[in-house]
GROMACS .gro file of C-alpha atoms in nm:
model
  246
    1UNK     CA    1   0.434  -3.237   3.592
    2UNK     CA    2   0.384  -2.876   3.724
    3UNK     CA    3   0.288  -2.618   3.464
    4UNK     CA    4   0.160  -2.272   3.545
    5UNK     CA    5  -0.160  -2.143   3.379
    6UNK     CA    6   0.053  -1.890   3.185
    7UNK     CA    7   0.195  -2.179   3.003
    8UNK     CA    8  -0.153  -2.369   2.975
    9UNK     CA    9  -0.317  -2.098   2.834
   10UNK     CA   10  -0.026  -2.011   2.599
   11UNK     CA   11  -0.046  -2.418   2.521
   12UNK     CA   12  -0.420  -2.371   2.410
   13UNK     CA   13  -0.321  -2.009   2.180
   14UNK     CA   14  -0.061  -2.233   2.030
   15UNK     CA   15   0.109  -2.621   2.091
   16UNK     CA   16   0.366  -2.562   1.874
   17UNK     CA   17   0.446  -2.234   2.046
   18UNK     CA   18   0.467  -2.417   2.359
   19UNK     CA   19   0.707  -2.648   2.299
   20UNK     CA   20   0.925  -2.395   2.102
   21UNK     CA   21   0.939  -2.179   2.467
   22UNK     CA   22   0.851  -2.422   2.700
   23UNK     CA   23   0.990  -2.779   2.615
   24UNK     CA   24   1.292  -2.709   2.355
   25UNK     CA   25   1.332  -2.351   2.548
   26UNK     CA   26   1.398  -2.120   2.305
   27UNK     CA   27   1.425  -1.778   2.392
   28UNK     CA   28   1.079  -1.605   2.438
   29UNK     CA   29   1.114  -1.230   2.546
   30UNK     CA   30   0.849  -1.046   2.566
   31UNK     CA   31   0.729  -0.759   2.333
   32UNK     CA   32   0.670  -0.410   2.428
   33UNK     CA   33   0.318  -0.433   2.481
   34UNK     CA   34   0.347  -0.726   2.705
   35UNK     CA   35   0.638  -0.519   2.878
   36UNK     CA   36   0.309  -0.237   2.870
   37UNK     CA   37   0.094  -0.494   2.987
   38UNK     CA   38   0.338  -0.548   3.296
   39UNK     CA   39   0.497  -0.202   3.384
   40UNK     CA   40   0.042  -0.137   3.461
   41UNK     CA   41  -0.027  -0.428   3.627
   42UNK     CA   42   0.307  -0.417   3.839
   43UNK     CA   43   0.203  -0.017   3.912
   44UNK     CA   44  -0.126  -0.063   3.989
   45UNK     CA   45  -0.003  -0.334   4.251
   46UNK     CA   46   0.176  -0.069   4.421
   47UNK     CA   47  -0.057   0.134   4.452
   48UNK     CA   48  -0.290  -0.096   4.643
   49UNK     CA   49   0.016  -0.186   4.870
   50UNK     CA   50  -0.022   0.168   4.920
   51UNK     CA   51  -0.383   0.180   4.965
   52UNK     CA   52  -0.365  -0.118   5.173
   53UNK     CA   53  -0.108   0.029   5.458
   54UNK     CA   54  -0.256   0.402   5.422
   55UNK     CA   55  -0.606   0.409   5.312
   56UNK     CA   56  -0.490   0.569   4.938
   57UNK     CA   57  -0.331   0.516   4.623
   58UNK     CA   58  -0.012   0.744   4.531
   59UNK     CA   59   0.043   1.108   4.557
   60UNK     CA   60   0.019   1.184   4.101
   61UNK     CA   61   0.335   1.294   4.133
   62UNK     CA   62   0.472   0.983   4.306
   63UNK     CA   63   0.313   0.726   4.146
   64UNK     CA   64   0.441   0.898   3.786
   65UNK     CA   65   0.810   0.855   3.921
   66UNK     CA   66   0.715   0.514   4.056
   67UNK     CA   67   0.568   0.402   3.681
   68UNK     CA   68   0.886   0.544   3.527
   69UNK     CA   69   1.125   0.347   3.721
   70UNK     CA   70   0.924   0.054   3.676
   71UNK     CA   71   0.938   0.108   3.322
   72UNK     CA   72   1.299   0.152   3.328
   73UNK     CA   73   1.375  -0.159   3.521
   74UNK     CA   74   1.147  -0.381   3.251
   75UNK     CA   75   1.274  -0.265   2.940
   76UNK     CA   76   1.694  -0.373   3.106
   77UNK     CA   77   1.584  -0.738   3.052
   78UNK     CA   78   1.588  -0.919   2.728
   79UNK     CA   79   1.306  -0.728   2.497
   80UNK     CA   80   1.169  -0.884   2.172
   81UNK     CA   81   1.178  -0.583   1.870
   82UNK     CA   82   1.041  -0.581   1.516
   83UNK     CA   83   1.323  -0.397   1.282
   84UNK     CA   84   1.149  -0.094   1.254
   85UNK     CA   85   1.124  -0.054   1.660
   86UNK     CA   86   1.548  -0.168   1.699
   87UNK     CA   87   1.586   0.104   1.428
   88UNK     CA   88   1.436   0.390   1.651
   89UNK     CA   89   1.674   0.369   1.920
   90UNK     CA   90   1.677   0.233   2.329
   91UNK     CA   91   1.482   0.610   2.427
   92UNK     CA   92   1.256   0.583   2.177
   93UNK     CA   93   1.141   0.236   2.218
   94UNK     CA   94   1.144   0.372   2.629
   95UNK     CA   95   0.943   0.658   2.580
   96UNK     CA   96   0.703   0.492   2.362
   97UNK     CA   97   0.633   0.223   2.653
   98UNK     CA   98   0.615   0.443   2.906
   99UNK     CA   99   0.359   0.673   2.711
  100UNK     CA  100   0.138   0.382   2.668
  101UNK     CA  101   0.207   0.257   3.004
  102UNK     CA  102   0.099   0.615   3.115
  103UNK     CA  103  -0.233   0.619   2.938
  104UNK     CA  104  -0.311   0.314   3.083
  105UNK     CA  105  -0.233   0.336   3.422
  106UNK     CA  106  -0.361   0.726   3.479
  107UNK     CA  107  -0.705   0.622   3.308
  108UNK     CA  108  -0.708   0.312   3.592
  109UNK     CA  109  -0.599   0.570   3.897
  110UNK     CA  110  -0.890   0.774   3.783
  111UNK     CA  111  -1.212   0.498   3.705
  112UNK     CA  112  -1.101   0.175   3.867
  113UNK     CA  113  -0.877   0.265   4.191
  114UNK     CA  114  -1.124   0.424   4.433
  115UNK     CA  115  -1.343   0.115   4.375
  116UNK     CA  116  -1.129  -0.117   4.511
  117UNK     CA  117  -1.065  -0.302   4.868
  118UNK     CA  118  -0.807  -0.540   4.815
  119UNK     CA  119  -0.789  -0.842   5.076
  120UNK     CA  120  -0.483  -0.967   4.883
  121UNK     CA  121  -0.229  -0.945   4.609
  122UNK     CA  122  -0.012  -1.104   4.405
  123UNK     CA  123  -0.181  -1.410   4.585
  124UNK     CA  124   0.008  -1.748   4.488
  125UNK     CA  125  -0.233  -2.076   4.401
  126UNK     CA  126  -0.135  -2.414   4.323
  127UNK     CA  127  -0.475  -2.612   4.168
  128UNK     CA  128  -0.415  -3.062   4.175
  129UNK     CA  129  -0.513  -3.187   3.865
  130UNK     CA  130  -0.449  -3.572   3.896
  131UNK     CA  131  -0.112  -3.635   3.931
  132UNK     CA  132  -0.027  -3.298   3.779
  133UNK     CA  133   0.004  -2.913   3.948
  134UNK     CA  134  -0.092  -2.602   3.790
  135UNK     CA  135   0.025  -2.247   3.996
  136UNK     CA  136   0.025  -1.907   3.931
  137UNK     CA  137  -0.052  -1.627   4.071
  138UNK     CA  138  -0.402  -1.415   4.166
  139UNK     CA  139  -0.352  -1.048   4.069
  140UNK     CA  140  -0.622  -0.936   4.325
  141UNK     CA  141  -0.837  -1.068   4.559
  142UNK     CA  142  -1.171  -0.818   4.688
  143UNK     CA  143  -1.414  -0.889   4.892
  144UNK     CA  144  -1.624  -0.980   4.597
  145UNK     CA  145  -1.371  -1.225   4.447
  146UNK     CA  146  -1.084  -1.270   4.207
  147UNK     CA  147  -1.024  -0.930   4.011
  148UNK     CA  148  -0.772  -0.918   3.745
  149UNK     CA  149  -0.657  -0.623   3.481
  150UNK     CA  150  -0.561  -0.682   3.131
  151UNK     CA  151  -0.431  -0.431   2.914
  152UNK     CA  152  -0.502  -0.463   2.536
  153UNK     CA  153  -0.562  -0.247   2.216
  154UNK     CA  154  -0.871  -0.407   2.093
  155UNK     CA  155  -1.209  -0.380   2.292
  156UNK     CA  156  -1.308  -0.727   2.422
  157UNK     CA  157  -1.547  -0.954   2.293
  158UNK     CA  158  -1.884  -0.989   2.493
  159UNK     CA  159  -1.785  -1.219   2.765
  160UNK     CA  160  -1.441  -1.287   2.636
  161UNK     CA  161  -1.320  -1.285   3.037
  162UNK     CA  162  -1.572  -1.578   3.095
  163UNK     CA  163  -1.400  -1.792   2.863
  164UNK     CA  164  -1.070  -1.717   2.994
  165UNK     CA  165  -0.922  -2.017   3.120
  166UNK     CA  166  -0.658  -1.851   3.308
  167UNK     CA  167  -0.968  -1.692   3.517
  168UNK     CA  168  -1.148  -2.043   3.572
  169UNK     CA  169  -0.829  -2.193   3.673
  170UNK     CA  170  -0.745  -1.919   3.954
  171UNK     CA  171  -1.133  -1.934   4.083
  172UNK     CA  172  -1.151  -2.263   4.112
  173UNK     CA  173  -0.782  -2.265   4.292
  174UNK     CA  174  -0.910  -1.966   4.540
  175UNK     CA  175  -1.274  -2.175   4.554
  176UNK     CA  176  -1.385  -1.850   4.428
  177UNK     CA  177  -1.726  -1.756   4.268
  178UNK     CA  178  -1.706  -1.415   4.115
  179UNK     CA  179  -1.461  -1.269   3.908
  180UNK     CA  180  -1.413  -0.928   3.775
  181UNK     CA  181  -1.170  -0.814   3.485
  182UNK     CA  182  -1.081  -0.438   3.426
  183UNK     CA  183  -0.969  -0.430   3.034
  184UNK     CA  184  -0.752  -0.130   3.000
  185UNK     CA  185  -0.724  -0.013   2.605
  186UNK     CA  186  -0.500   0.204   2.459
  187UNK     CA  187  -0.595   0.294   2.128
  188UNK     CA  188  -0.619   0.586   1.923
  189UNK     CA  189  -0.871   0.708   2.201
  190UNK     CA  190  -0.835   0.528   2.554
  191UNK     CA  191  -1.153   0.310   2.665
  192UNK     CA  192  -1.233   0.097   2.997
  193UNK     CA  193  -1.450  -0.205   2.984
  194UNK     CA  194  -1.551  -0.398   3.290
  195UNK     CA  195  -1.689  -0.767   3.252
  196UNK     CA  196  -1.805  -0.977   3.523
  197UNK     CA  197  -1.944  -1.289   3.574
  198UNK     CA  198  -2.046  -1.607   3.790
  199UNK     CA  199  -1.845  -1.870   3.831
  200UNK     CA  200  -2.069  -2.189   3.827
  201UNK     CA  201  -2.028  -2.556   3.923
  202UNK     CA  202  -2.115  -2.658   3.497
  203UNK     CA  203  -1.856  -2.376   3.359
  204UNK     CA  204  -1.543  -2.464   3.682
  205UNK     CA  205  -1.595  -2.880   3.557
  206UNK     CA  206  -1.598  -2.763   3.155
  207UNK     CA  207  -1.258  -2.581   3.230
  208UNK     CA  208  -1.127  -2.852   3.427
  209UNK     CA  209  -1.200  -3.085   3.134
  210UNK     CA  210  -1.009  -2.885   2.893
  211UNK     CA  211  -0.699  -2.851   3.200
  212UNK     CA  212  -0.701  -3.201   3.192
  213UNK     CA  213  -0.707  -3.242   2.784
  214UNK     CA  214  -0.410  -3.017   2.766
  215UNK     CA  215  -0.219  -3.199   3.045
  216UNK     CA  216  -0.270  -3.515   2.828
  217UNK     CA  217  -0.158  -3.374   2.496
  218UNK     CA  218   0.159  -3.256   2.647
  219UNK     CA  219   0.221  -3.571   2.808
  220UNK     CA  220   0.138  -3.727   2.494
  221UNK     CA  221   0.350  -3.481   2.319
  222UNK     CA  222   0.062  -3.383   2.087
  223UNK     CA  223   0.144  -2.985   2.019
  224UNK     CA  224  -0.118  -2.843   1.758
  225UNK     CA  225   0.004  -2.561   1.584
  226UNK     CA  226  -0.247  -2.243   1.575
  227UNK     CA  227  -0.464  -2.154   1.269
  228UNK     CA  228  -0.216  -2.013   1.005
  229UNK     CA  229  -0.521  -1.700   0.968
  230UNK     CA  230  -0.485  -1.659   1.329
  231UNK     CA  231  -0.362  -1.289   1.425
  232UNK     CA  232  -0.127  -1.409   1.703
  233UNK     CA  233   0.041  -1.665   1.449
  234UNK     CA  234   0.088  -1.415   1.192
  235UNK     CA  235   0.276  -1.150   1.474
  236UNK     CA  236   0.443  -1.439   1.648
  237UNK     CA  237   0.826  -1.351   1.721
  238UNK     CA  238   0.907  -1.739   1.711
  239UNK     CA  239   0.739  -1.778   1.346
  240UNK     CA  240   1.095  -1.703   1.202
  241UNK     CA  241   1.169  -2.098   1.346
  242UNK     CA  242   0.826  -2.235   1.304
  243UNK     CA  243   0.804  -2.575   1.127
  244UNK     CA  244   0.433  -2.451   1.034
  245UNK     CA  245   0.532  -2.161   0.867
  246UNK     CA  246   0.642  -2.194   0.462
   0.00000   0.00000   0.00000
């Protein structure tokens, strides 16, 4: 079986959820603040293509009209929208992406991008497990490790990105031993937080324990449902279909 970790970790947020997208298929477009989420990330890897070739990010000016087409081209695929966001109309719903998708990426260009030397991106990883395969993909690669950016509205909890499994996954693929996440959150006001941390031999085998638990629940076709009080359950654009769900 070959699963990426975007599907393991969305397998550990919620079984049921996984086999609604991933086993019976059923359509699972992202939101707009995953379509955020990935108009930054896919900007600020253009910018370090840029950095990488000429020794800087984007011209402003250029990197605007860059994050606007980028934009553009997400929100032509398949988007997932509550009734009061369908109600407001396609250039609404655009401008109110790229706005976010602005905040976001500006307050990056101006705290995180100078810091950075990338030795790779977009770096594709395939991790054995048994007779299993996990891949994915590494966002960023320094000379310091694996760095990744995540965009969110809520501040992270202390040492959230140590527990990400994701993370572990990637480091141990890359035989990596630091990693470095740049949360990016857009909120009333903008904030950046930076979390770091070691990856050691005790937390690389604890993560590997739970990639092998999930790979045997799915072969098993065990799929645990998420806590009904859970946040992501209750926004959850499959919980129309959910069996879980009264």
């Amino acid at each position: 079986m070959i699963l990426t970790a975007g599907q393991l970790a969305r397998f550990y947020r919620c079984g049921e959820l996984y086999r609604m997208a991933d086993v019976d298929r059923i359509p699972y477009p992202p939101g707009t603040s995953q379509i955020v989420s990935r108009v930054v990330r896919q900007a600020i890897q253009d910018d370090m293509r840029t950095k990488q070739v000429t020794g800087a990010i984007m011209a402003t000016p250029e990197a605007r009209a860059n994050l606007e087409g980028i934009t553009r081209t997400h929100l032509t695929g398949e988007t997932f929208l509550t009734e009061q966001q369908a109600s407001t109309g396609n250039r609404r719903i655009y401008e109110t992406v790229l706005l976010s998708a602005q905040r976001c990426y500006l307050m990056w260009r101006a705290v995180v991008s100078n810091r950075l030397t990338p030795v790779s991106l977009n770096r594709e990883f395939s991790l054995s497990v048994g007779a299993h395969e996990i891949t994915g993909i590494v966002e960023m690669e320094d000379p310091n490790g694996i760095r990744a950016t995540k965009v969110r509205t809520r501040r992270p909890e202390e040492g959230e990105a140590s527990r990400d499994l994701s993370l572990a996954i990637q480091a141990m693929a890359l035989s990596a031993s630091h990693v470095i996440v740049d949360y990016l959150i857009e909120a009333k006001e903008l904030l950046y937080v930076r979390q770091e941390f070691e990856v050691t031999p005790e937390a690389s085998q604890a993560a590997l324990d739970r990639v092998r638990a999930a790979l045997e629940a799915i072969v098993l076709g065990c799929f645990v449902p998420a806590p009904a009080e859970a946040w992501w359950c209750r926004s959850c654009q499959l919980r129309p279909c959910c069996r879980y769900v009264p």
